[in-house]
Amino acid sequence: MSDGGSGNKMWGGRFASGPDAIMEAINASIDFDKKLYAEDIAGSKAHAAMLAAQGIISPSDAQSITEGLDTILSEMERGEFAYSARLEDIHMNVESRLAELIGPAAGRLHTARSRNDQVAVDFRLWVKKTAQKTHAQLRDLMEAFLQKAESHAGTVMPGFTHLQTAQPVTFGHHCMAYVEMFARDRSRFADAIRRMDECPLGAAALAGTSFPIDRHATAAALGFREPTRNSLDSVSDRDFALEFLAATSICATHLSRLAEEIVLWSTPQFSFIRLSDRFSTGSSIMPQKRNPDAAELVRAKTGRINGALIALLTVMKGLALTYSKDMQEDKEAVFDAAESLELAILAMTGMIADMTINEESMQAAAGAGFSIATDLADWLVREIGMPFREAHHVTGRAVAIAEEKDCGLEELTLAELQSVDPRITQEAFGVLSVEKSVASRSSFGGTAPDNVRAQAQAWRERLSAQGSDEAV
């Protein structure tokens, strides 16, 4: 089925008949790239202003173009713009409407540019803006963790390896681990922003243009640091989108690990935390249930975010320079991943800020599983000069006795400890508590409460020094 032979007038005279309906459906991208409308208008306004400044188009045409673009932007923001799939994409939709509004002058806007550099600048602007927003949202998440870390710098809990009780730590220290993780995520987005802060507008189709354009002017007008330096790379590069997705995937993985802990901690078996009603749901059949659905959905969204990265890597892996239509498939994955990550960060920020900490359950669990065994081994090394491997063996034998008696190490008698090694004295019991264990871990980066408070304060000062609206 054709469009009646009228053709797509935006294509010009090269094509005598319009596309078949199937071709139109597979070729059109307006259903998703209309998300770039603000960036497309901004890029066109900057281009028109530059063309006029360089004497390539008249000031009156530039003014008409700018006024027409402002009208189109207003229509789009009010939801009154009539998008057409027959015009393929956001660029052609805007140009067609501009022609309706201002007549032939609209045709001058596309002088010295192509849809190839136009979509490259639109998409890059959108990704840059989104990465900046993500960078700011991660700051809010870090702030939520800092508040919890400061409030619970001395709240003991079990630290785990292999999800088995290992050594006591503090909940504040656990929170600070996520501060470090999300700080690295922020730095990855900041690094990506610095690399993508180059403007491809003016590269035209692939080879640049013979018109005397000023690419530095359009780059500055659009908030870029500088123009890109190679026209071939300008229109074929999607590294900025790939790097954004890579940073997004790593961040989502961190969020997923946190979500898994929240799911575990909120069970009756752990009972470490209680999520607020805002981030819990009930059961249609079991009235007692409080389900951590928000955390579970954060965990699940990592799959689609990771999938977006793999999808775009796969699209790009076989493309010769420069532009190919394959690259139309770059946007949906990025849009979806960005939306998924934003929801995940906002949900997690809310969960962390609202959650209630069950200090008693954490305290009880912190001492289970012989978590202070290493403290006895360290005492043997420190106080009687025993080699650590021997101290490890001696402590293991003490643990075996405690297991047989179904009691903690601190509940053994001195005689029982001395049956393992007669050099053990009453002073050994001075280290056999979870509070003394965490307090003793005062090495830099350790779990001691004073360390936690110092690190939280250091991070607050670092974030404050950067400012609430820091440039990245």
XYZ file of C-alpha atoms in Angstrom:
472
model
C 0.000 0.000 0.000
C 1.394 3.362 -0.993
C 0.482 6.873 0.083
C -1.321 7.502 -3.184
C 1.742 8.400 -5.213
C 2.181 11.827 -3.665
C 5.458 10.866 -2.046
C 7.037 12.446 0.988
C 7.583 16.030 -0.121
C 10.382 16.411 2.366
C 12.450 13.929 0.360
C 12.310 16.094 -2.761
C 12.318 14.929 -6.347
C 14.533 11.841 -6.009
C 11.577 9.618 -5.073
C 8.657 9.465 -7.460
C 6.266 7.561 -5.207
C 5.638 7.344 -1.521
C 6.753 4.514 0.739
C 4.770 1.386 1.238
C 2.956 1.229 4.572
C 5.397 -1.364 5.890
C 8.358 0.758 4.850
C 6.744 3.766 6.457
C 6.229 1.857 9.687
C 9.781 0.535 9.933
C 11.344 3.807 8.809
C 9.475 6.209 11.083
C 10.943 7.140 14.438
C 8.621 9.937 15.487
C 6.873 7.793 18.109
C 10.016 7.883 20.243
C 12.283 10.634 18.938
C 9.621 13.264 19.603
C 11.112 13.145 23.094
C 13.921 15.223 21.549
C 11.629 18.100 20.567
C 13.141 20.682 22.935
C 16.672 19.778 21.872
C 15.717 19.878 18.203
C 14.200 23.344 18.544
C 17.234 24.585 20.495
C 19.640 23.223 17.885
C 17.676 24.798 15.042
C 17.525 28.198 16.755
C 21.264 28.177 17.372
C 21.899 27.141 13.763
C 19.627 29.866 12.368
C 21.284 32.542 14.518
C 24.715 31.414 13.355
C 23.662 31.380 9.680
C 22.451 34.967 10.006
C 25.578 36.084 11.868
C 27.715 34.606 9.095
C 25.657 36.271 6.362
C 24.462 32.928 4.977
C 20.789 33.783 5.487
C 19.197 37.178 6.011
C 18.439 38.529 9.483
C 14.758 38.731 8.585
C 14.665 35.056 7.598
C 16.477 34.144 10.808
C 13.946 36.130 12.830
C 11.024 34.462 11.057
C 12.594 31.037 11.628
C 13.175 31.741 15.312
C 9.654 33.045 15.858
C 8.215 30.052 14.033
C 10.308 27.648 16.105
C 9.124 29.350 19.290
C 5.533 28.850 18.159
C 6.193 25.165 17.471
C 7.852 24.721 20.856
C 4.842 26.288 22.535
C 2.491 23.966 20.637
C 4.546 20.948 21.693
C 4.684 21.985 25.333
C 0.897 22.458 25.363
C 0.393 19.053 23.734
C -1.203 20.636 20.671
C 1.385 19.689 18.055
C 0.153 17.194 15.438
C 2.964 14.680 14.904
C 2.927 12.704 11.654
C 4.547 9.306 11.104
C 4.610 10.061 7.372
C 7.182 12.768 8.125
C 9.359 10.107 9.764
C 11.089 11.937 12.598
C 11.138 14.954 14.858
C 13.312 16.940 12.442
C 10.952 16.620 9.477
C 7.898 17.214 11.663
C 9.369 20.474 12.888
C 10.503 21.580 9.420
C 7.126 20.804 7.870
C 5.244 22.762 10.520
C 7.720 25.626 10.204
C 6.986 25.818 6.475
C 3.266 26.020 7.253
C 3.906 28.876 9.666
C 6.445 31.041 7.811
C 6.488 29.808 4.220
C 9.598 29.445 2.009
C 11.957 30.945 4.585
C 11.664 27.661 6.486
C 13.611 25.963 3.723
C 16.666 28.074 4.493
C 17.040 26.575 7.968
C 18.563 23.366 6.649
C 21.388 25.213 4.896
C 24.797 23.805 5.908
C 23.434 20.966 8.000
C 22.036 17.452 7.576
C 19.713 15.285 9.576
C 22.869 13.326 10.426
C 24.463 16.110 12.434
C 21.058 17.349 13.540
C 20.124 14.086 15.254
C 23.635 13.775 16.650
C 23.391 17.151 18.378
C 19.803 16.574 19.545
C 20.604 13.206 21.057
C 23.846 14.388 22.611
C 22.070 17.355 24.208
C 19.414 15.037 25.650
C 21.918 12.521 27.020
C 24.051 15.284 28.518
C 21.050 16.863 30.247
C 19.874 13.483 31.527
C 23.324 12.554 32.816
C 23.466 15.859 34.693
C 20.085 15.124 36.263
C 21.204 11.626 37.256
C 24.363 13.100 38.775
C 22.201 15.378 40.961
C 19.788 12.587 41.938
C 22.664 10.400 43.104
C 23.742 13.213 45.391
C 20.325 13.077 47.061
C 20.684 9.330 47.533
C 24.112 9.814 49.090
C 22.653 12.420 51.447
C 20.014 9.920 52.600
C 22.737 7.390 53.361
C 24.857 9.982 55.173
C 21.952 10.800 57.460
C 21.491 7.127 58.310
C 25.235 6.637 58.778
C 25.470 9.512 61.222
C 22.433 8.317 63.173
C 23.701 4.734 63.349
C 27.478 5.111 63.503
C 27.492 2.905 66.605
C 24.615 0.541 65.766
C 26.167 -2.920 65.561
C 25.101 -5.493 62.987
C 26.651 -8.590 61.453
C 28.961 -8.182 58.514
C 28.699 -10.974 55.985
C 30.838 -12.882 53.544
C 29.119 -15.576 51.456
C 25.956 -14.299 53.221
C 27.319 -15.994 56.346
C 28.076 -14.069 59.519
C 31.690 -12.915 59.364
C 32.562 -10.058 61.750
C 30.551 -7.375 63.510
C 30.294 -4.030 61.763
C 28.103 -1.007 62.300
C 25.048 -0.137 60.273
C 26.578 3.289 59.734
C 29.640 1.672 58.191
C 27.390 -0.402 55.920
C 25.625 2.775 54.815
C 28.942 4.449 54.088
C 29.851 1.586 51.766
C 26.941 2.651 49.554
C 28.017 6.291 49.780
C 31.330 5.224 48.248
C 29.615 3.138 45.564
C 27.224 5.876 44.490
C 30.021 8.454 44.605
C 31.856 6.359 42.017
C 28.675 6.276 39.950
C 28.471 10.059 40.118
C 32.076 10.332 38.993
C 31.369 8.043 36.033
C 28.477 10.250 34.909
C 30.623 13.350 35.417
C 33.417 11.835 33.330
C 30.948 10.865 30.610
C 29.550 14.403 30.562
C 33.019 15.864 30.091
C 33.689 13.577 27.136
C 30.330 14.205 25.461
C 30.596 17.983 25.887
C 31.443 18.538 22.224
C 29.004 19.753 19.589
C 28.604 17.816 16.295
C 26.363 20.427 14.667
C 27.953 21.659 11.439
C 29.494 18.338 10.462
C 26.597 18.160 7.992
C 26.031 14.789 6.302
C 29.566 13.495 6.911
C 32.144 15.770 5.261
C 31.450 19.211 6.662
C 30.163 22.055 4.485
C 31.411 24.631 1.994
C 29.423 27.380 3.712
C 31.415 29.671 6.044
C 29.742 28.470 9.233
C 30.955 29.191 12.766
C 30.814 25.906 14.665
C 32.327 27.429 17.793
C 29.380 29.832 17.955
C 26.766 27.085 17.750
C 28.666 24.976 20.261
C 28.712 27.861 22.739
C 25.060 28.713 22.110
C 24.044 25.144 22.932
C 26.179 24.960 26.085
C 28.916 22.715 24.729
C 32.568 23.212 25.635
C 33.704 23.086 21.996
C 32.768 21.629 18.594
C 33.761 18.119 17.587
C 36.949 17.943 15.519
C 36.199 15.360 12.810
C 33.086 15.435 10.675
C 33.085 11.684 10.005
C 33.259 10.835 13.684
C 30.756 13.579 14.533
C 27.846 11.956 12.728
C 28.764 8.319 13.426
C 29.755 8.543 17.100
C 27.408 7.114 19.700
C 30.058 6.640 22.373
C 28.303 9.252 24.476
C 25.174 7.092 24.551
C 27.141 3.904 25.165
C 29.097 5.486 27.993
C 25.904 6.829 29.523
C 24.396 3.339 29.359
C 27.538 1.774 30.820
C 27.454 4.180 33.766
C 23.728 3.556 34.072
C 24.226 -0.216 34.126
C 26.908 -0.085 36.822
C 24.750 2.248 38.900
C 21.742 -0.030 38.442
C 23.851 -2.967 39.597
C 24.693 -1.095 42.794
C 21.017 -0.281 43.285
C 20.125 -3.924 42.694
C 22.600 -5.137 45.310
C 21.131 -2.646 47.766
C 17.598 -3.727 46.834
C 18.504 -7.349 47.540
C 19.729 -6.395 51.001
C 16.548 -4.447 51.685
C 14.456 -7.442 50.623
C 16.439 -9.694 52.985
C 16.612 -7.244 55.863
C 12.862 -6.603 55.826
C 11.973 -10.309 56.256
C 10.909 -11.574 59.696
C 13.939 -13.868 59.598
C 16.282 -10.854 59.570
C 13.995 -8.119 60.883
C 16.772 -5.537 60.549
C 14.584 -2.832 58.985
C 10.984 -1.868 58.432
C 10.035 -0.078 55.243
C 7.516 2.716 55.475
C 3.994 2.250 54.164
C 4.933 4.484 51.239
C 7.277 1.818 49.876
C 5.459 -1.383 50.875
C 2.465 -3.227 49.484
C 0.085 -5.823 50.870
C -1.238 -9.148 49.680
C -4.634 -9.753 48.126
C -5.054 -12.907 50.229
C -2.632 -12.728 53.184
C -3.487 -9.785 55.442
C -0.244 -9.974 57.431
C 2.039 -9.371 54.435
C 4.230 -6.278 53.945
C 5.959 -6.749 50.624
C 9.051 -4.760 49.616
C 7.764 -4.360 46.073
C 9.629 -1.115 45.415
C 12.962 -2.772 46.227
C 12.065 -5.804 44.122
C 11.226 -3.608 41.137
C 14.502 -1.709 41.523
C 16.262 -5.063 41.462
C 14.358 -6.142 38.356
C 14.899 -2.933 36.381
C 18.600 -3.707 36.299
C 17.793 -6.374 33.715
C 16.239 -3.965 31.252
C 18.968 -1.372 31.858
C 21.720 -3.913 31.215
C 19.778 -5.073 28.178
C 19.770 -1.539 26.799
C 23.568 -1.396 26.961
C 23.974 -4.739 25.214
C 21.403 -3.756 22.587
C 23.202 -0.567 21.605
C 26.621 -2.193 21.685
C 25.246 -4.802 19.293
C 23.730 -2.177 16.986
C 27.005 -0.281 16.755
C 29.488 -3.142 16.531
C 29.269 -3.720 12.764
C 28.735 -0.237 11.376
C 31.258 1.182 8.918
C 31.704 4.951 8.971
C 29.665 7.032 8.860
C 25.897 7.139 9.418
C 23.649 4.126 8.839
C 19.934 3.847 9.481
C 20.747 1.197 12.094
C 21.591 4.104 14.356
C 17.933 5.029 14.541
C 17.764 2.170 17.054
C 20.004 4.053 19.476
C 17.360 6.138 21.226
C 14.632 3.895 22.587
C 17.092 1.863 24.634
C 18.659 4.994 26.107
C 15.294 6.608 26.847
C 14.032 3.471 28.575
C 17.213 2.940 30.589
C 17.272 6.570 31.708
C 13.652 6.441 32.831
C 14.198 3.128 34.623
C 17.283 4.393 36.441
C 15.582 7.607 37.489
C 12.676 5.657 38.995
C 15.083 3.303 40.749
C 17.168 6.119 42.260
C 14.134 8.074 43.422
C 12.498 4.983 44.915
C 15.682 3.965 46.690
C 16.246 7.456 48.049
C 12.751 7.380 49.505
C 13.164 3.908 50.962
C 16.462 4.746 52.670
C 15.172 8.036 54.067
C 11.959 6.476 55.427
C 13.132 3.082 56.678
C 13.133 2.300 60.397
C 16.168 0.475 61.808
C 15.546 -2.366 64.270
C 18.626 -1.928 66.435
C 17.743 -4.793 68.775
C 17.541 -7.327 65.953
C 20.787 -6.104 64.486
C 22.469 -6.281 67.894
C 21.266 -9.846 68.487
C 22.387 -10.975 65.046
C 25.752 -9.219 65.328
C 26.975 -11.631 67.980
C 25.616 -14.791 66.386
C 27.730 -17.207 64.397
C 30.872 -16.607 66.479
C 31.405 -13.254 64.767
C 33.971 -12.197 67.394
C 36.251 -15.203 66.795
C 38.769 -13.071 64.920
C 39.000 -10.765 67.934
C 40.170 -13.688 70.078
C 42.742 -14.619 67.425
C 43.940 -11.018 67.259
C 44.258 -10.939 71.071
C 46.419 -14.064 70.979
C 48.700 -12.422 68.424
C 48.828 -9.068 70.171
C 49.093 -10.134 73.824
C 51.116 -13.334 73.814
C 52.949 -13.027 70.507
C 51.379 -16.074 68.891
C 51.788 -16.334 65.080
C 48.469 -15.571 63.458
C 48.143 -18.973 61.788
C 48.572 -20.666 65.157
C 46.129 -18.195 66.728
C 43.656 -19.025 63.979
C 43.967 -22.722 64.827
C 43.618 -22.136 68.584
C 40.543 -19.960 68.088
C 38.991 -22.579 65.815
C 39.302 -25.160 68.591
C 37.651 -22.730 71.021
C 34.812 -22.228 68.561
C 34.364 -26.008 68.341
C 33.953 -26.197 72.132
C 31.419 -23.349 72.070
C 29.500 -25.035 69.255
C 29.362 -28.260 71.239
C 28.047 -26.354 74.256
C 25.691 -24.286 72.080
C 26.980 -21.026 73.516
C 28.982 -18.003 72.441
C 32.741 -17.668 72.818
C 32.224 -15.067 75.510
C 30.197 -17.604 77.493
C 33.033 -20.141 77.759
C 34.844 -20.361 81.059
C 38.485 -19.403 81.416
C 39.245 -23.063 82.156
C 37.641 -24.104 78.878
C 39.681 -21.545 76.946
C 42.841 -22.594 78.756
C 42.125 -26.197 77.832
C 42.814 -25.059 74.287
C 45.876 -22.980 75.203
C 47.004 -22.423 78.818
C 48.457 -19.011 77.974
C 44.977 -17.500 77.604
C 44.156 -15.202 80.531
C 41.055 -13.516 81.905
C 41.961 -10.396 79.909
C 40.910 -12.201 76.718
C 37.270 -11.731 77.713
C 37.820 -7.992 77.401
C 37.697 -8.260 73.603
C 34.835 -10.740 73.367
C 31.911 -8.398 72.684
C 30.543 -6.995 69.460
C 30.795 -3.408 70.712
C 34.467 -3.800 71.587
C 35.037 -5.615 68.322
C 33.732 -2.781 66.156
C 35.411 -0.145 68.304
C 38.752 -1.879 67.796
C 38.505 -1.758 63.987
C 39.974 1.723 63.892
C 42.280 1.301 60.902
C 41.600 3.788 58.103
C 38.396 2.707 56.389
C 37.445 0.421 59.270
C 34.084 0.058 60.978
C 34.885 1.803 64.287
C 32.091 4.298 65.097
C 34.522 7.221 65.260
C 35.738 6.299 61.778
C 32.185 6.233 60.476
C 31.426 9.669 61.903
C 34.639 11.088 60.481
C 34.001 9.639 57.024
C 30.395 10.879 57.006
C 31.569 14.359 57.954
C 34.274 14.256 55.286
C 31.713 13.363 52.652
C 29.367 16.116 53.793
C 32.187 18.618 53.484
C 33.109 17.276 50.058
C 29.547 17.535 48.783
C 29.145 20.985 50.323
C 32.352 22.194 48.674
C 31.054 21.010 45.301
C 27.894 23.044 45.758
C 24.306 22.032 45.214
C 24.436 22.886 41.522
C 28.018 21.907 40.780
C 29.083 21.929 37.159
C 30.156 18.590 35.767
